[in-house]
Amino acid sequence: DPCRLDALADLLDVVGSIEIGSIAYECFDCGLYHFDDHIIPETVRPSELYEGFADHGKAEILILTSLARSAFPAVRFITNDLVEGFTTRECGGATRYSFERIVGRAGSEFKNGENISLYDVNEAVNTFLPASLFEVRKDSGIFTIRVSSPDFTNEIGQRIKDFLRQLNPNSFQMIESSVVADIEVCNVPAGELSNGPAKRFFLVNNAKYKSCAE
């Protein structure tokens, strides 16, 4: 159906960074994402920035420099976004910085509308359930804190959320405005956690990445 093809071509997928703004857009001609002209992108392997951080597949951490920002200039800003297929290629008669997909995040923050520090999550859990094992998942847009503790109750789960609300008011404002999904806090058996007794892992889009904070 030619009409349907035209309609799909009118839908442009734009990639943005909270700190920098719009950074890239989908190219229908080559199937990759092209960076905006004012962006100079770089990538590094996660293990180059975080000691002990295991590399996973071909994912690399995206670093951005913007030539357009007059306020809060961005020079080699480490986004902690993990991208695959970063390259330069000819498209439309010009050489473009491009990548195939964003597959998750590294480092000490999750994004749920706004950044949420994993150090804040650690403090929240340990304030109400000291020394409890936990992990954080971000899958299908749902930010879930999975705790393993015999002392867990729904009331404590709510206290953990309220603690995070005080530390991350911007993210919770987006939750209340239905821009992003609410944070979930639940209790699971220790055997269902992905981490061992001395490690904590943070799962993004079904891919497992070890936090640099343990």
JSON list of C-alpha atoms in Angstrom, two decimals:
[
{"chain": "A", "resi": 1, "resn": "ASP", "atom": "CA", "xyz": [0.00, 0.00, 0.00]},
{"chain": "A", "resi": 2, "resn": "PRO", "atom": "CA", "xyz": [1.84, 3.15, -1.22]},
{"chain": "A", "resi": 3, "resn": "CYS", "atom": "CA", "xyz": [-0.17, 5.37, 1.12]},
{"chain": "A", "resi": 4, "resn": "ARG", "atom": "CA", "xyz": [0.96, 3.34, 4.12]},
{"chain": "A", "resi": 5, "resn": "LEU", "atom": "CA", "xyz": [4.61, 3.52, 3.01]},
{"chain": "A", "resi": 6, "resn": "ASP", "atom": "CA", "xyz": [4.36, 7.31, 2.76]},
{"chain": "A", "resi": 7, "resn": "ALA", "atom": "CA", "xyz": [2.84, 7.46, 6.24]},
{"chain": "A", "resi": 8, "resn": "LEU", "atom": "CA", "xyz": [5.68, 5.37, 7.72]},
{"chain": "A", "resi": 9, "resn": "ALA", "atom": "CA", "xyz": [8.27, 7.60, 6.06]},
{"chain": "A", "resi": 10, "resn": "ASP", "atom": "CA", "xyz": [6.69, 10.58, 7.79]},
{"chain": "A", "resi": 11, "resn": "LEU", "atom": "CA", "xyz": [7.47, 9.08, 11.22]},
{"chain": "A", "resi": 12, "resn": "LEU", "atom": "CA", "xyz": [10.98, 10.19, 12.18]},
{"chain": "A", "resi": 13, "resn": "ASP", "atom": "CA", "xyz": [12.64, 8.53, 15.17]},
{"chain": "A", "resi": 14, "resn": "VAL", "atom": "CA", "xyz": [14.72, 11.15, 16.97]},
{"chain": "A", "resi": 15, "resn": "VAL", "atom": "CA", "xyz": [17.27, 10.26, 19.65]},
{"chain": "A", "resi": 16, "resn": "GLY", "atom": "CA", "xyz": [17.90, 12.71, 22.46]},
{"chain": "A", "resi": 17, "resn": "SER", "atom": "CA", "xyz": [20.09, 13.19, 25.50]},
{"chain": "A", "resi": 18, "resn": "ILE", "atom": "CA", "xyz": [18.71, 14.82, 28.65]},
{"chain": "A", "resi": 19, "resn": "GLU", "atom": "CA", "xyz": [21.93, 16.74, 29.08]},
{"chain": "A", "resi": 20, "resn": "ILE", "atom": "CA", "xyz": [22.47, 17.83, 25.45]},
{"chain": "A", "resi": 21, "resn": "GLY", "atom": "CA", "xyz": [19.12, 17.66, 23.66]},
{"chain": "A", "resi": 22, "resn": "SER", "atom": "CA", "xyz": [18.47, 16.13, 20.25]},
{"chain": "A", "resi": 23, "resn": "ILE", "atom": "CA", "xyz": [21.55, 14.26, 19.05]},
{"chain": "A", "resi": 24, "resn": "ALA", "atom": "CA", "xyz": [20.54, 11.91, 16.22]},
{"chain": "A", "resi": 25, "resn": "TYR", "atom": "CA", "xyz": [17.77, 10.84, 13.86]},
{"chain": "A", "resi": 26, "resn": "GLU", "atom": "CA", "xyz": [16.78, 7.76, 11.88]},
{"chain": "A", "resi": 27, "resn": "CYS", "atom": "CA", "xyz": [17.83, 7.66, 8.23]},
{"chain": "A", "resi": 28, "resn": "PHE", "atom": "CA", "xyz": [15.34, 5.85, 5.99]},
{"chain": "A", "resi": 29, "resn": "ASP", "atom": "CA", "xyz": [17.90, 5.54, 3.17]},
{"chain": "A", "resi": 30, "resn": "CYS", "atom": "CA", "xyz": [20.56, 3.52, 4.99]},
{"chain": "A", "resi": 31, "resn": "GLY", "atom": "CA", "xyz": [18.69, 2.29, 8.08]},
{"chain": "A", "resi": 32, "resn": "LEU", "atom": "CA", "xyz": [21.17, 3.78, 10.56]},
{"chain": "A", "resi": 33, "resn": "TYR", "atom": "CA", "xyz": [20.88, 6.71, 12.96]},
{"chain": "A", "resi": 34, "resn": "HIS", "atom": "CA", "xyz": [22.78, 9.83, 11.85]},
{"chain": "A", "resi": 35, "resn": "PHE", "atom": "CA", "xyz": [24.11, 12.29, 14.39]},
{"chain": "A", "resi": 36, "resn": "ASP", "atom": "CA", "xyz": [23.03, 15.91, 14.09]},
{"chain": "A", "resi": 37, "resn": "ASP", "atom": "CA", "xyz": [25.56, 18.15, 12.35]},
{"chain": "A", "resi": 38, "resn": "HIS", "atom": "CA", "xyz": [26.49, 19.99, 15.56]},
{"chain": "A", "resi": 39, "resn": "ILE", "atom": "CA", "xyz": [27.44, 16.74, 17.35]},
{"chain": "A", "resi": 40, "resn": "ILE", "atom": "CA", "xyz": [30.92, 15.21, 17.32]},
{"chain": "A", "resi": 41, "resn": "PRO", "atom": "CA", "xyz": [30.49, 11.67, 18.72]},
{"chain": "A", "resi": 42, "resn": "GLU", "atom": "CA", "xyz": [33.07, 9.22, 20.02]},
{"chain": "A", "resi": 43, "resn": "THR", "atom": "CA", "xyz": [32.82, 5.80, 21.63]},
{"chain": "A", "resi": 44, "resn": "VAL", "atom": "CA", "xyz": [34.95, 3.84, 24.10]},
{"chain": "A", "resi": 45, "resn": "ARG", "atom": "CA", "xyz": [34.72, 0.34, 25.50]},
{"chain": "A", "resi": 46, "resn": "PRO", "atom": "CA", "xyz": [33.09, 0.26, 28.97]},
{"chain": "A", "resi": 47, "resn": "SER", "atom": "CA", "xyz": [36.19, -1.37, 30.48]},
{"chain": "A", "resi": 48, "resn": "GLU", "atom": "CA", "xyz": [38.24, 1.70, 29.49]},
{"chain": "A", "resi": 49, "resn": "LEU", "atom": "CA", "xyz": [36.18, 3.92, 31.80]},
{"chain": "A", "resi": 50, "resn": "TYR", "atom": "CA", "xyz": [35.11, 1.57, 34.58]},
{"chain": "A", "resi": 51, "resn": "GLU", "atom": "CA", "xyz": [37.60, -0.76, 36.21]},
{"chain": "A", "resi": 52, "resn": "GLY", "atom": "CA", "xyz": [36.30, -4.29, 36.37]},
{"chain": "A", "resi": 53, "resn": "PHE", "atom": "CA", "xyz": [33.35, -3.53, 34.08]},
{"chain": "A", "resi": 54, "resn": "ALA", "atom": "CA", "xyz": [33.01, -6.52, 31.75]},
{"chain": "A", "resi": 55, "resn": "ASP", "atom": "CA", "xyz": [32.56, -5.81, 28.05]},
{"chain": "A", "resi": 56, "resn": "HIS", "atom": "CA", "xyz": [29.32, -7.13, 26.56]},
{"chain": "A", "resi": 57, "resn": "GLY", "atom": "CA", "xyz": [29.25, -7.84, 22.85]},
{"chain": "A", "resi": 58, "resn": "LYS", "atom": "CA", "xyz": [30.01, -4.84, 20.67]},
{"chain": "A", "resi": 59, "resn": "ALA", "atom": "CA", "xyz": [28.40, -2.23, 22.93]},
{"chain": "A", "resi": 60, "resn": "GLU", "atom": "CA", "xyz": [30.41, 0.95, 23.46]},
{"chain": "A", "resi": 61, "resn": "ILE", "atom": "CA", "xyz": [29.85, 4.01, 25.64]},
{"chain": "A", "resi": 62, "resn": "LEU", "atom": "CA", "xyz": [28.84, 7.13, 23.71]},
{"chain": "A", "resi": 63, "resn": "ILE", "atom": "CA", "xyz": [30.77, 10.38, 24.28]},
{"chain": "A", "resi": 64, "resn": "LEU", "atom": "CA", "xyz": [29.43, 13.63, 22.81]},
{"chain": "A", "resi": 65, "resn": "THR", "atom": "CA", "xyz": [30.76, 17.08, 21.97]},
{"chain": "A", "resi": 66, "resn": "SER", "atom": "CA", "xyz": [28.31, 19.75, 20.83]},
{"chain": "A", "resi": 67, "resn": "LEU", "atom": "CA", "xyz": [29.35, 22.68, 18.65]},
{"chain": "A", "resi": 68, "resn": "ALA", "atom": "CA", "xyz": [26.01, 24.48, 19.10]},
{"chain": "A", "resi": 69, "resn": "ARG", "atom": "CA", "xyz": [25.66, 24.97, 22.86]},
{"chain": "A", "resi": 70, "resn": "SER", "atom": "CA", "xyz": [26.49, 28.51, 24.00]},
{"chain": "A", "resi": 71, "resn": "ALA", "atom": "CA", "xyz": [25.29, 27.79, 27.55]},
{"chain": "A", "resi": 72, "resn": "PHE", "atom": "CA", "xyz": [26.59, 24.76, 29.46]},
{"chain": "A", "resi": 73, "resn": "PRO", "atom": "CA", "xyz": [28.94, 23.68, 26.67]},
{"chain": "A", "resi": 74, "resn": "ALA", "atom": "CA", "xyz": [29.32, 19.94, 26.19]},
{"chain": "A", "resi": 75, "resn": "VAL", "atom": "CA", "xyz": [32.88, 18.82, 25.49]},
{"chain": "A", "resi": 76, "resn": "ARG", "atom": "CA", "xyz": [33.51, 15.08, 25.48]},
{"chain": "A", "resi": 77, "resn": "PHE", "atom": "CA", "xyz": [30.51, 14.48, 27.70]},
{"chain": "A", "resi": 78, "resn": "ILE", "atom": "CA", "xyz": [30.25, 10.83, 28.79]},
{"chain": "A", "resi": 79, "resn": "THR", "atom": "CA", "xyz": [26.58, 9.91, 28.31]},
{"chain": "A", "resi": 80, "resn": "ASN", "atom": "CA", "xyz": [26.92, 6.32, 29.60]},
{"chain": "A", "resi": 81, "resn": "ASP", "atom": "CA", "xyz": [24.55, 5.28, 26.80]},
{"chain": "A", "resi": 82, "resn": "LEU", "atom": "CA", "xyz": [25.66, 1.99, 25.24]},
{"chain": "A", "resi": 83, "resn": "VAL", "atom": "CA", "xyz": [25.49, 1.95, 21.44]},
{"chain": "A", "resi": 84, "resn": "GLU", "atom": "CA", "xyz": [26.27, -0.67, 18.82]},
{"chain": "A", "resi": 85, "resn": "GLY", "atom": "CA", "xyz": [27.43, -0.23, 15.25]},
{"chain": "A", "resi": 86, "resn": "PHE", "atom": "CA", "xyz": [29.11, 3.17, 15.66]},
{"chain": "A", "resi": 87, "resn": "THR", "atom": "CA", "xyz": [30.74, 4.16, 12.38]},
{"chain": "A", "resi": 88, "resn": "THR", "atom": "CA", "xyz": [31.14, 6.84, 9.71]},
{"chain": "A", "resi": 89, "resn": "ARG", "atom": "CA", "xyz": [29.59, 6.23, 6.32]},
{"chain": "A", "resi": 90, "resn": "GLU", "atom": "CA", "xyz": [28.65, 7.93, 3.09]},
{"chain": "A", "resi": 91, "resn": "CYS", "atom": "CA", "xyz": [24.95, 8.70, 2.79]},
{"chain": "A", "resi": 92, "resn": "GLY", "atom": "CA", "xyz": [23.23, 11.34, 0.67]},
{"chain": "A", "resi": 93, "resn": "GLY", "atom": "CA", "xyz": [26.56, 12.55, -0.71]},
{"chain": "A", "resi": 94, "resn": "ALA", "atom": "CA", "xyz": [28.01, 13.33, 2.73]},
{"chain": "A", "resi": 95, "resn": "THR", "atom": "CA", "xyz": [30.02, 11.50, 5.37]},
{"chain": "A", "resi": 96, "resn": "ARG", "atom": "CA", "xyz": [27.87, 10.90, 8.46]},
{"chain": "A", "resi": 97, "resn": "TYR", "atom": "CA", "xyz": [28.63, 9.80, 11.99]},
{"chain": "A", "resi": 98, "resn": "SER", "atom": "CA", "xyz": [26.17, 6.91, 12.50]},
{"chain": "A", "resi": 99, "resn": "PHE", "atom": "CA", "xyz": [25.18, 4.06, 14.79]},
{"chain": "A", "resi": 100, "resn": "GLU", "atom": "CA", "xyz": [22.82, 1.09, 14.61]},
{"chain": "A", "resi": 101, "resn": "ARG", "atom": "CA", "xyz": [21.06, 1.07, 17.99]},
{"chain": "A", "resi": 102, "resn": "ILE", "atom": "CA", "xyz": [21.15, 2.05, 21.65]},
{"chain": "A", "resi": 103, "resn": "VAL", "atom": "CA", "xyz": [21.18, -1.11, 23.78]},
{"chain": "A", "resi": 104, "resn": "GLY", "atom": "CA", "xyz": [21.33, 0.13, 27.39]},
{"chain": "A", "resi": 105, "resn": "ARG", "atom": "CA", "xyz": [23.37, 2.12, 29.88]},
{"chain": "A", "resi": 106, "resn": "ALA", "atom": "CA", "xyz": [26.53, 1.80, 31.92]},
{"chain": "A", "resi": 107, "resn": "GLY", "atom": "CA", "xyz": [27.78, 3.74, 34.90]},
{"chain": "A", "resi": 108, "resn": "SER", "atom": "CA", "xyz": [26.08, 4.83, 38.08]},
{"chain": "A", "resi": 109, "resn": "GLU", "atom": "CA", "xyz": [22.79, 6.23, 36.76]},
{"chain": "A", "resi": 110, "resn": "PHE", "atom": "CA", "xyz": [19.55, 4.99, 35.22]},
{"chain": "A", "resi": 111, "resn": "LYS", "atom": "CA", "xyz": [17.29, 7.18, 33.14]},
{"chain": "A", "resi": 112, "resn": "ASN", "atom": "CA", "xyz": [13.62, 7.19, 33.99]},
{"chain": "A", "resi": 113, "resn": "GLY", "atom": "CA", "xyz": [12.67, 10.46, 32.32]},
{"chain": "A", "resi": 114, "resn": "GLU", "atom": "CA", "xyz": [15.45, 12.05, 34.39]},
{"chain": "A", "resi": 115, "resn": "ASN", "atom": "CA", "xyz": [18.61, 10.46, 35.73]},
{"chain": "A", "resi": 116, "resn": "ILE", "atom": "CA", "xyz": [18.25, 8.36, 38.86]},
{"chain": "A", "resi": 117, "resn": "SER", "atom": "CA", "xyz": [21.52, 7.61, 40.62]},
{"chain": "A", "resi": 118, "resn": "LEU", "atom": "CA", "xyz": [22.14, 4.00, 41.52]},
{"chain": "A", "resi": 119, "resn": "TYR", "atom": "CA", "xyz": [23.90, 5.32, 44.60]},
{"chain": "A", "resi": 120, "resn": "ASP", "atom": "CA", "xyz": [20.55, 6.83, 45.63]},
{"chain": "A", "resi": 121, "resn": "VAL", "atom": "CA", "xyz": [18.86, 3.46, 45.09]},
{"chain": "A", "resi": 122, "resn": "ASN", "atom": "CA", "xyz": [21.52, 1.78, 47.20]},
{"chain": "A", "resi": 123, "resn": "GLU", "atom": "CA", "xyz": [21.02, 4.35, 49.98]},
{"chain": "A", "resi": 124, "resn": "ALA", "atom": "CA", "xyz": [17.23, 4.00, 49.83]},
{"chain": "A", "resi": 125, "resn": "VAL", "atom": "CA", "xyz": [17.25, 0.21, 50.09]},
{"chain": "A", "resi": 126, "resn": "ASN", "atom": "CA", "xyz": [19.87, 0.11, 52.83]},
{"chain": "A", "resi": 127, "resn": "THR", "atom": "CA", "xyz": [18.10, 2.80, 54.86]},
{"chain": "A", "resi": 128, "resn": "PHE", "atom": "CA", "xyz": [15.05, 0.58, 55.32]},
{"chain": "A", "resi": 129, "resn": "LEU", "atom": "CA", "xyz": [16.45, -2.92, 54.68]},
{"chain": "A", "resi": 130, "resn": "PRO", "atom": "CA", "xyz": [20.11, -2.81, 55.71]},
{"chain": "A", "resi": 131, "resn": "ALA", "atom": "CA", "xyz": [22.50, -5.17, 53.92]},
{"chain": "A", "resi": 132, "resn": "SER", "atom": "CA", "xyz": [19.74, -6.62, 51.75]},
{"chain": "A", "resi": 133, "resn": "LEU", "atom": "CA", "xyz": [20.53, -7.96, 48.30]},
{"chain": "A", "resi": 134, "resn": "PHE", "atom": "CA", "xyz": [18.83, -6.14, 45.46]},
{"chain": "A", "resi": 135, "resn": "GLU", "atom": "CA", "xyz": [19.02, -5.45, 41.76]},
{"chain": "A", "resi": 136, "resn": "VAL", "atom": "CA", "xyz": [17.58, -2.82, 39.44]},
{"chain": "A", "resi": 137, "resn": "ARG", "atom": "CA", "xyz": [15.89, -3.60, 36.13]},
{"chain": "A", "resi": 138, "resn": "LYS", "atom": "CA", "xyz": [14.83, -1.30, 33.32]},
{"chain": "A", "resi": 139, "resn": "ASP", "atom": "CA", "xyz": [12.85, -3.40, 30.88]},
{"chain": "A", "resi": 140, "resn": "SER", "atom": "CA", "xyz": [10.04, -2.33, 28.53]},
{"chain": "A", "resi": 141, "resn": "GLY", "atom": "CA", "xyz": [10.06, 1.12, 30.09]},
{"chain": "A", "resi": 142, "resn": "ILE", "atom": "CA", "xyz": [9.47, -0.18, 33.64]},
{"chain": "A", "resi": 143, "resn": "PHE", "atom": "CA", "xyz": [12.03, 0.75, 36.34]},
{"chain": "A", "resi": 144, "resn": "THR", "atom": "CA", "xyz": [11.93, -2.01, 38.98]},
{"chain": "A", "resi": 145, "resn": "ILE", "atom": "CA", "xyz": [13.88, -2.39, 42.22]},
{"chain": "A", "resi": 146, "resn": "ARG", "atom": "CA", "xyz": [13.92, -6.10, 43.15]},
{"chain": "A", "resi": 147, "resn": "VAL", "atom": "CA", "xyz": [14.83, -6.68, 46.81]},
{"chain": "A", "resi": 148, "resn": "SER", "atom": "CA", "xyz": [15.41, -9.95, 48.61]},
{"chain": "A", "resi": 149, "resn": "SER", "atom": "CA", "xyz": [14.64, -9.61, 52.31]},
{"chain": "A", "resi": 150, "resn": "PRO", "atom": "CA", "xyz": [12.44, -11.48, 54.81]},
{"chain": "A", "resi": 151, "resn": "ASP", "atom": "CA", "xyz": [11.63, -8.11, 56.37]},
{"chain": "A", "resi": 152, "resn": "PHE", "atom": "CA", "xyz": [10.19, -6.61, 53.19]},
{"chain": "A", "resi": 153, "resn": "THR", "atom": "CA", "xyz": [6.61, -5.32, 53.31]},
{"chain": "A", "resi": 154, "resn": "ASN", "atom": "CA", "xyz": [4.58, -3.22, 50.90]},
{"chain": "A", "resi": 155, "resn": "GLU", "atom": "CA", "xyz": [4.86, -0.35, 53.39]},
{"chain": "A", "resi": 156, "resn": "ILE", "atom": "CA", "xyz": [8.66, -0.55, 53.30]},
{"chain": "A", "resi": 157, "resn": "GLY", "atom": "CA", "xyz": [8.54, -0.68, 49.51]},
{"chain": "A", "resi": 158, "resn": "GLN", "atom": "CA", "xyz": [6.57, 2.56, 49.55]},
{"chain": "A", "resi": 159, "resn": "ARG", "atom": "CA", "xyz": [9.07, 4.12, 51.97]},
{"chain": "A", "resi": 160, "resn": "ILE", "atom": "CA", "xyz": [11.88, 3.26, 49.56]},
{"chain": "A", "resi": 161, "resn": "LYS", "atom": "CA", "xyz": [9.97, 5.00, 46.75]},
{"chain": "A", "resi": 162, "resn": "ASP", "atom": "CA", "xyz": [9.27, 8.04, 48.95]},
{"chain": "A", "resi": 163, "resn": "PHE", "atom": "CA", "xyz": [12.98, 8.23, 49.83]},
{"chain": "A", "resi": 164, "resn": "LEU", "atom": "CA", "xyz": [13.87, 8.23, 46.13]},
{"chain": "A", "resi": 165, "resn": "ARG", "atom": "CA", "xyz": [11.18, 10.84, 45.47]},
{"chain": "A", "resi": 166, "resn": "GLN", "atom": "CA", "xyz": [12.92, 13.25, 47.84]},
{"chain": "A", "resi": 167, "resn": "LEU", "atom": "CA", "xyz": [16.26, 12.69, 46.10]},
{"chain": "A", "resi": 168, "resn": "ASN", "atom": "CA", "xyz": [14.89, 12.73, 42.52]},
{"chain": "A", "resi": 169, "resn": "PRO", "atom": "CA", "xyz": [11.91, 15.13, 42.41]},
{"chain": "A", "resi": 170, "resn": "ASN", "atom": "CA", "xyz": [12.20, 15.77, 38.65]},
{"chain": "A", "resi": 171, "resn": "SER", "atom": "CA", "xyz": [11.87, 12.10, 37.77]},
{"chain": "A", "resi": 172, "resn": "PHE", "atom": "CA", "xyz": [8.84, 11.68, 40.03]},
{"chain": "A", "resi": 173, "resn": "GLN", "atom": "CA", "xyz": [7.24, 14.79, 38.57]},
{"chain": "A", "resi": 174, "resn": "MET", "atom": "CA", "xyz": [7.44, 13.06, 35.18]},
{"chain": "A", "resi": 175, "resn": "ILE", "atom": "CA", "xyz": [5.89, 9.94, 36.73]},
{"chain": "A", "resi": 176, "resn": "GLU", "atom": "CA", "xyz": [3.02, 11.97, 38.17]},
{"chain": "A", "resi": 177, "resn": "SER", "atom": "CA", "xyz": [2.51, 13.59, 34.76]},
{"chain": "A", "resi": 178, "resn": "SER", "atom": "CA", "xyz": [2.32, 10.11, 33.15]},
{"chain": "A", "resi": 179, "resn": "VAL", "atom": "CA", "xyz": [5.33, 10.89, 30.96]},
{"chain": "A", "resi": 180, "resn": "VAL", "atom": "CA", "xyz": [7.15, 7.79, 32.23]},
{"chain": "A", "resi": 181, "resn": "ALA", "atom": "CA", "xyz": [5.98, 4.69, 34.10]},
{"chain": "A", "resi": 182, "resn": "ASP", "atom": "CA", "xyz": [6.02, 4.56, 37.89]},
{"chain": "A", "resi": 183, "resn": "ILE", "atom": "CA", "xyz": [8.89, 2.92, 39.75]},
{"chain": "A", "resi": 184, "resn": "GLU", "atom": "CA", "xyz": [8.11, -0.53, 41.15]},
{"chain": "A", "resi": 185, "resn": "VAL", "atom": "CA", "xyz": [9.64, -1.97, 44.34]},
{"chain": "A", "resi": 186, "resn": "CYS", "atom": "CA", "xyz": [9.08, -5.68, 44.98]},
{"chain": "A", "resi": 187, "resn": "ASN", "atom": "CA", "xyz": [10.46, -8.56, 47.01]},
{"chain": "A", "resi": 188, "resn": "VAL", "atom": "CA", "xyz": [11.80, -11.72, 45.34]},
{"chain": "A", "resi": 189, "resn": "PRO", "atom": "CA", "xyz": [13.58, -14.86, 46.57]},
{"chain": "A", "resi": 190, "resn": "ALA", "atom": "CA", "xyz": [17.37, -14.49, 46.60]},
{"chain": "A", "resi": 191, "resn": "GLY", "atom": "CA", "xyz": [17.68, -17.20, 43.97]},
{"chain": "A", "resi": 192, "resn": "GLU", "atom": "CA", "xyz": [15.78, -15.07, 41.46]},
{"chain": "A", "resi": 193, "resn": "LEU", "atom": "CA", "xyz": [18.26, -12.21, 41.65]},
{"chain": "A", "resi": 194, "resn": "SER", "atom": "CA", "xyz": [20.91, -12.07, 38.96]},
{"chain": "A", "resi": 195, "resn": "ASN", "atom": "CA", "xyz": [23.66, -11.08, 41.38]},
{"chain": "A", "resi": 196, "resn": "GLY", "atom": "CA", "xyz": [25.76, -13.20, 43.70]},
{"chain": "A", "resi": 197, "resn": "PRO", "atom": "CA", "xyz": [26.33, -12.42, 47.37]},
{"chain": "A", "resi": 198, "resn": "ALA", "atom": "CA", "xyz": [29.12, -9.90, 46.70]},
{"chain": "A", "resi": 199, "resn": "LYS", "atom": "CA", "xyz": [27.98, -8.39, 43.43]},
{"chain": "A", "resi": 200, "resn": "ARG", "atom": "CA", "xyz": [25.11, -6.18, 42.34]},
{"chain": "A", "resi": 201, "resn": "PHE", "atom": "CA", "xyz": [23.99, -6.07, 38.75]},
{"chain": "A", "resi": 202, "resn": "PHE", "atom": "CA", "xyz": [21.75, -3.64, 36.93]},
{"chain": "A", "resi": 203, "resn": "LEU", "atom": "CA", "xyz": [19.72, -4.96, 34.03]},
{"chain": "A", "resi": 204, "resn": "VAL", "atom": "CA", "xyz": [18.78, -2.85, 31.02]},
{"chain": "A", "resi": 205, "resn": "ASN", "atom": "CA", "xyz": [16.63, -4.15, 28.18]},
{"chain": "A", "resi": 206, "resn": "ASN", "atom": "CA", "xyz": [17.42, -7.77, 29.14]},
{"chain": "A", "resi": 207, "resn": "ALA", "atom": "CA", "xyz": [21.18, -7.18, 28.89]},
{"chain": "A", "resi": 208, "resn": "LYS", "atom": "CA", "xyz": [23.21, -7.47, 32.11]},
{"chain": "A", "resi": 209, "resn": "TYR", "atom": "CA", "xyz": [25.76, -4.82, 33.03]},
{"chain": "A", "resi": 210, "resn": "LYS", "atom": "CA", "xyz": [27.75, -4.73, 36.26]},
{"chain": "A", "resi": 211, "resn": "SER", "atom": "CA", "xyz": [27.62, -1.46, 38.15]},
{"chain": "A", "resi": 212, "resn": "CYS", "atom": "CA", "xyz": [30.92, 0.24, 38.92]},
{"chain": "A", "resi": 213, "resn": "ALA", "atom": "CA", "xyz": [29.50, 0.79, 42.41]},
{"chain": "A", "resi": 214, "resn": "GLU", "atom": "CA", "xyz": [29.43, -2.37, 44.50]}
]
